[in-house]
Structure formats: structure tokens, C-alpha cells
Amino acid sequence: MNKKIWLSSPNMGGKEQVYVKEAFETNWIAPLGPHVNNFEKDICNYTGAKHCAALSSGTSAIHLALILLGVKSGDEVLCSTFTFSATVNPIIYQGATPIFIDSEDETWNMSPILLEEAIIDRIKLGKKPKAILLVHLYGIAAKMEEITEIASKYDIPLIEDAAEALGSTYKGKALGTFGVMGVFSFNGNKIITTSGGGALVSDDEDLIKEARFLATQARDNAPHYQHSQIGYNYRMSNICAGIGRGQMEVLNERVAQKRKIRTFYKDLFENIEGINILEEDKNISFSNAWLTCILIDKVKMGFDREDLRLELEKDNIEARPLWKPMHLQPIFEKYPAYTDETSERLFDIGLCLPSDSNIDKEDIRRIEKSIKNKLV
Ligand SMILES: *Cc1c(COP(=O)(O)O)cnc(C)c1O
């Protein structure tokens, strides 16, 4: 069996172990410490966000963002349907109701038209949504000008789930820094990883201070352990933050590698009419190209996304269908959804291709060979 080629796997830069060793040598083996503080600074410097809290996961960052906006039982939160379940779960943790919004087909992200339609409808039904939870899928910026305009027109706070979009920008500004709060993930498959981890960013210092407070069990300022709020154990460990500091040093290199992989696929599918690659509008945005995604026209190609996925799997190469929309998931299908079938269609015909920054020339050759088996 040939060695496995992954969709996206951890790729260490080299300095991570130096930072981790330093944590051991200074005995900062705790969910706080100098690496945590410095990792937060690194994220602020890179993204231009003013404040950052390093947390145990992207999911916990989304959860805290919702809590900080006062989302509670019975509230409604507008949410991209075309995403990973981790975006939605924290809405349910709060006892709130997700209102799913479908995608537009240029960026695959939340449709501004359906968003506004949903807001008008929810208000008419008697409840103004508490927040907009917007996802930048696969590192591609959503239509930020339209979305931020709608958010301010109706005065609804915007949270950006930029878990897949660290390193991407819109009009030169980092994704994750447009909303009241932004979320990043450092899970193992993301563009950089801390093994597991996440971050919440904001320009509002009070929000980030409150996030740190809630993430460390909401301990009041007293010599004994006193609590007047429910807390969480959501802080990032100093060991993980050490890995993160090393990873931040190679983030731009990883983005360049991912974009190079996307260019390889672009060349491979050039002049093939039935296959389209997802790309950003280069006039207004820049993508980290976390995963290269394609749409396959079965009529033109004579095969579908599952045929191609299985062809790659035969040679131990991982590919994966796009995210299955949340409004089609057994656990979430009961919630309201404003849809026009865009994400459903993307899910049916789309595939994520191996986009691992670790791949070498031989891996590329194998991927090319497998794909060409189908193209002929
Ligand atoms: C990975 C991911 C998350 C969750 O991040 P974790 O760090 O794994 O909790 C949330 N939203 C999206 C879109 C993701 O891809």
C-alpha cells in the first residue's frame, strides 16, 4: 500500500519543539503562561485584531462569543447552513435556535439576499435575531461588504467563524476582524495547528477580558474561590500555545504552499469544461486556499464526485465531499432555514481535493495519475 496522502495534515515548522521545551524547562505546564500571552500577541499582530484570547478550541470560542452577546434560551441566531457542525453546536448549548441561511454560488458563503429576507421574516414573526454567525468556508471570504451593511442596517451583531480562514483577507483586512468578534481554530487539519485549540479576537477589550474570565471558571476577584456566574474551562494550555508560536512563524509559508497546490489543480483542470475550481474574486479578496474544492458536472464528465473520490481512495489518497448543509442534518433539520438549494447542489457535486502542505513531488504525481485515470 502506498503511503496515505491526506486532505490536510499538521505541518510543523521546526521551532515548535523549542517553545515546548522552554515550557517544560520553566515548568509552565498549565492553561496559562508566557506562550499563551505571546501567542495571543502573534495573532493580533498577524490579523490586526486589537485583542485576542487563546482558547481550547474554535468551538469554545464560538460558544463564548454567543454568551458574550447574551444569547440565551429561546433566542434566535442566524447561521450559515453550509458549514461544519461545530459552528452550530454552541447555539444549541445556549438553548437558542439556529436560523439557517443558504449560500450564494460565487463564494459558497452566506447569501446576503437570503440573510436580509430571513431578518425581515423573523422580525415579522415577532423575534429579532440576536446575532449573525457567518462562516468563511474553505478560506474564501464571504461577501463582506453586503453582509456588514445588512448587520449594521438591522443592528444585529456579527460573529465571524474564520476557523478555516486564518491568512485570508478581504480588501486587505484579515477575515475574523470585521465582526464584533472573530473565531479561529487550530485543530489538527487547519492551516496551522496547536494540536487542538482556538482563539477569539475582537477590537473590544472588555469582551476579550470577559472571555478570559469565563474561560477560567468565572472566578470572582477574591482570595477564596467565589463564583457569581457559570464558568467554563476553555483556556489554551501553555504547551499548545508553544506549538502555536512556532506555527505562526510559518503561517505565510503554509498559505503560499496551499495556493501552489491550488495552482497545480488549476493547471490540471485547465480547458476541462465540466470541472470548476472554487477561487476568490482576486480584485477584492485573498484566500489561504486551505482546501482546493471542485465542482464536477456529471453530464459533461461522465463521472461524479463519488466516482473521483473512490478513484483517489484506491491509491490511498484522501478526498472528501463538501460539508453537508446543516439544514439537511438529522439533528438540525427541524430548525427554520432560508434556502434556495445552492448549498444542497454544491454538496451533491462538490469535492475537497488533497491539499496537504506536506505533499511532495511524488505525492503530486500520484494524485495527478489517479485523477487522469478518470479524465480519459
Ligand atoms: C474546524 C471548524 C470549527 C471548529 O473548530 P475546533 O477548533 O475544531 O473546535 C468551527 N467552524 C468551522 C467552519 C470549522 O472548520
PDB file of N, CA and C and ligand atoms in Angstrom, residues 56-60 62 83-84 86-87 135-137 161 163-164 183-187 189-190 196-198 290 323, ligand 1:
ATOM      1  N   SER A  56      -9.311  26.684  24.131  1.00  0.00           N
ATOM      2  CA  SER A  56      -9.067  25.254  23.928  1.00  0.00           C
ATOM      3  C   SER A  56      -9.537  24.757  22.557  1.00  0.00           C
ATOM      4  N   SER A  57     -10.416  25.506  21.891  1.00  0.00           N
ATOM      5  CA  SER A  57     -10.892  25.098  20.565  1.00  0.00           C
ATOM      6  C   SER A  57     -11.619  26.252  19.884  1.00  0.00           C
ATOM      7  N   GLY A  58     -11.834  26.086  18.584  1.00  0.00           N
ATOM      8  CA  GLY A  58     -12.659  27.041  17.863  1.00  0.00           C
ATOM      9  C   GLY A  58     -14.102  26.985  18.359  1.00  0.00           C
ATOM     10  N   THR A  59     -14.553  25.781  18.681  1.00  0.00           N
ATOM     11  CA  THR A  59     -15.920  25.601  19.179  1.00  0.00           C
ATOM     12  C   THR A  59     -16.132  26.387  20.473  1.00  0.00           C
ATOM     13  N   SER A  60     -15.158  26.319  21.381  1.00  0.00           N
ATOM     14  CA  SER A  60     -15.308  27.056  22.647  1.00  0.00           C
ATOM     15  C   SER A  60     -15.290  28.564  22.386  1.00  0.00           C
ATOM     16  N   ILE A  62     -16.527  30.048  19.699  1.00  0.00           N
ATOM     17  CA  ILE A  62     -17.874  30.383  19.216  1.00  0.00           C
ATOM     18  C   ILE A  62     -18.850  30.415  20.398  1.00  0.00           C
ATOM     19  N   THR A  83     -21.627  24.608   6.376  1.00  0.00           N
ATOM     20  CA  THR A  83     -20.518  24.672   7.313  1.00  0.00           C
ATOM     21  C   THR A  83     -20.356  23.329   8.011  1.00  0.00           C
ATOM     22  N   PHE A  84     -19.395  23.281   8.912  1.00  0.00           N
ATOM     23  CA  PHE A  84     -19.144  22.147   9.785  1.00  0.00           C
ATOM     24  C   PHE A  84     -20.033  22.308  11.034  1.00  0.00           C
ATOM     25  N   ALA A  86     -19.618  22.197  14.055  1.00  0.00           N
ATOM     26  CA  ALA A  86     -19.067  22.939  15.198  1.00  0.00           C
ATOM     27  C   ALA A  86     -19.528  24.392  15.214  1.00  0.00           C
ATOM     28  N   THR A  87     -19.911  24.930  14.054  1.00  0.00           N
ATOM     29  CA  THR A  87     -20.439  26.290  14.023  1.00  0.00           C
ATOM     30  C   THR A  87     -21.767  26.359  14.781  1.00  0.00           C
ATOM     31  N   VAL A 135     -19.848  32.178   8.368  1.00  0.00           N
ATOM     32  CA  VAL A 135     -18.678  31.321   8.149  1.00  0.00           C
ATOM     33  C   VAL A 135     -17.965  31.717   6.849  1.00  0.00           C
ATOM     34  N   HIS A 136     -16.621  31.715   6.893  1.00  0.00           N
ATOM     35  CA  HIS A 136     -15.810  31.862   5.677  1.00  0.00           C
ATOM     36  C   HIS A 136     -15.290  30.470   5.341  1.00  0.00           C
ATOM     37  N   LEU A 137     -16.004  29.787   4.473  1.00  0.00           N
ATOM     38  CA  LEU A 137     -15.706  28.379   4.234  1.00  0.00           C
ATOM     39  C   LEU A 137     -14.477  28.187   3.342  1.00  0.00           C
ATOM     40  N   ASP A 161     -17.047  33.181  11.941  1.00  0.00           N
ATOM     41  CA  ASP A 161     -16.378  31.897  12.133  1.00  0.00           C
ATOM     42  C   ASP A 161     -15.319  31.798  11.030  1.00  0.00           C
ATOM     43  N   ALA A 163     -12.648  29.945  11.275  1.00  0.00           N
ATOM     44  CA  ALA A 163     -11.878  28.760  11.671  1.00  0.00           C
ATOM     45  C   ALA A 163     -11.023  28.240  10.514  1.00  0.00           C
ATOM     46  N   GLU A 164     -11.537  28.376   9.290  1.00  0.00           N
ATOM     47  CA  GLU A 164     -10.824  27.849   8.120  1.00  0.00           C
ATOM     48  C   GLU A 164     -10.093  28.949   7.358  1.00  0.00           C
ATOM     49  N   VAL A 183     -13.513  34.237  15.168  1.00  0.00           N
ATOM     50  CA  VAL A 183     -13.087  32.955  15.733  1.00  0.00           C
ATOM     51  C   VAL A 183     -12.083  32.277  14.798  1.00  0.00           C
ATOM     52  N   PHE A 184     -11.013  31.754  15.391  1.00  0.00           N
ATOM     53  CA  PHE A 184     -10.064  30.927  14.635  1.00  0.00           C
ATOM     54  C   PHE A 184      -9.964  29.550  15.281  1.00  0.00           C
ATOM     55  N   SER A 185      -9.581  28.554  14.480  1.00  0.00           N
ATOM     56  CA  SER A 185      -9.365  27.206  15.018  1.00  0.00           C
ATOM     57  C   SER A 185      -7.944  26.757  14.689  1.00  0.00           C
ATOM     58  N   PHE A 186      -7.359  26.035  15.638  1.00  0.00           N
ATOM     59  CA  PHE A 186      -6.029  25.451  15.411  1.00  0.00           C
ATOM     60  C   PHE A 186      -6.093  23.943  15.588  1.00  0.00           C
ATOM     61  N   ASN A 187      -7.184  23.359  15.116  1.00  0.00           N
ATOM     62  CA  ASN A 187      -7.316  21.905  15.125  1.00  0.00           C
ATOM     63  C   ASN A 187      -6.281  21.310  14.167  1.00  0.00           C
ATOM     64  N   ASN A 189      -6.256  19.688  11.452  1.00  0.00           N
ATOM     65  CA  ASN A 189      -6.361  19.746   9.992  1.00  0.00           C
ATOM     66  C   ASN A 189      -6.379  21.168   9.452  1.00  0.00           C
ATOM     67  N   LYS A 190      -6.338  22.162  10.318  1.00  0.00           N
ATOM     68  CA  LYS A 190      -6.439  23.544   9.868  1.00  0.00           C
ATOM     69  C   LYS A 190      -5.091  24.032   9.304  1.00  0.00           C
ATOM     70  N   GLY A 196      -4.763  21.049  19.127  1.00  0.00           N
ATOM     71  CA  GLY A 196      -6.167  21.407  19.280  1.00  0.00           C
ATOM     72  C   GLY A 196      -6.154  22.771  19.918  1.00  0.00           C
ATOM     73  N   GLY A 197      -7.024  23.649  19.473  1.00  0.00           N
ATOM     74  CA  GLY A 197      -7.046  24.983  20.057  1.00  0.00           C
ATOM     75  C   GLY A 197      -7.860  25.937  19.228  1.00  0.00           C
ATOM     76  N   GLY A 198      -8.060  27.118  19.782  1.00  0.00           N
ATOM     77  CA  GLY A 198      -8.827  28.126  19.062  1.00  0.00           C
ATOM     78  C   GLY A 198      -8.526  29.493  19.623  1.00  0.00           C
ATOM     79  N   TRP A 290      -7.076  26.991   1.913  1.00  0.00           N
ATOM     80  CA  TRP A 290      -6.935  25.883   2.886  1.00  0.00           C
ATOM     81  C   TRP A 290      -7.190  24.522   2.239  1.00  0.00           C
ATOM     82  N   TRP A 323     -18.915  20.028   2.884  1.00  0.00           N
ATOM     83  CA  TRP A 323     -19.743  19.918   4.097  1.00  0.00           C
ATOM     84  C   TRP A 323     -21.198  19.682   3.718  1.00  0.00           C
TER      85      TRP A 323
HETATM   86  C1  LIG B   1     -12.813  23.423  12.474  1.00  0.00           C
HETATM   87  C2  LIG B   1     -14.008  24.298  12.442  1.00  0.00           C
HETATM   88  C3  LIG B   1     -14.624  24.735  13.625  1.00  0.00           C
HETATM   89  C4  LIG B   1     -14.296  24.205  14.984  1.00  0.00           C
HETATM   90  O1  LIG B   1     -13.039  24.385  15.437  1.00  0.00           O
HETATM   91  P1  LIG B   1     -12.455  23.363  16.539  1.00  0.00           P
HETATM   92  O2  LIG B   1     -11.161  24.015  16.914  1.00  0.00           O
HETATM   93  O3  LIG B   1     -12.287  22.045  15.874  1.00  0.00           O
HETATM   94  O4  LIG B   1     -13.406  23.318  17.677  1.00  0.00           O
HETATM   95  C5  LIG B   1     -15.690  25.622  13.525  1.00  0.00           C
HETATM   96  N1  LIG B   1     -16.132  26.041  12.336  1.00  0.00           N
HETATM   97  C6  LIG B   1     -15.584  25.640  11.186  1.00  0.00           C
HETATM   98  C7  LIG B   1     -16.113  26.180   9.904  1.00  0.00           C
HETATM   99  C8  LIG B   1     -14.517  24.735  11.193  1.00  0.00           C
HETATM  100  O5  LIG B   1     -14.000  24.299  10.041  1.00  0.00           O
END
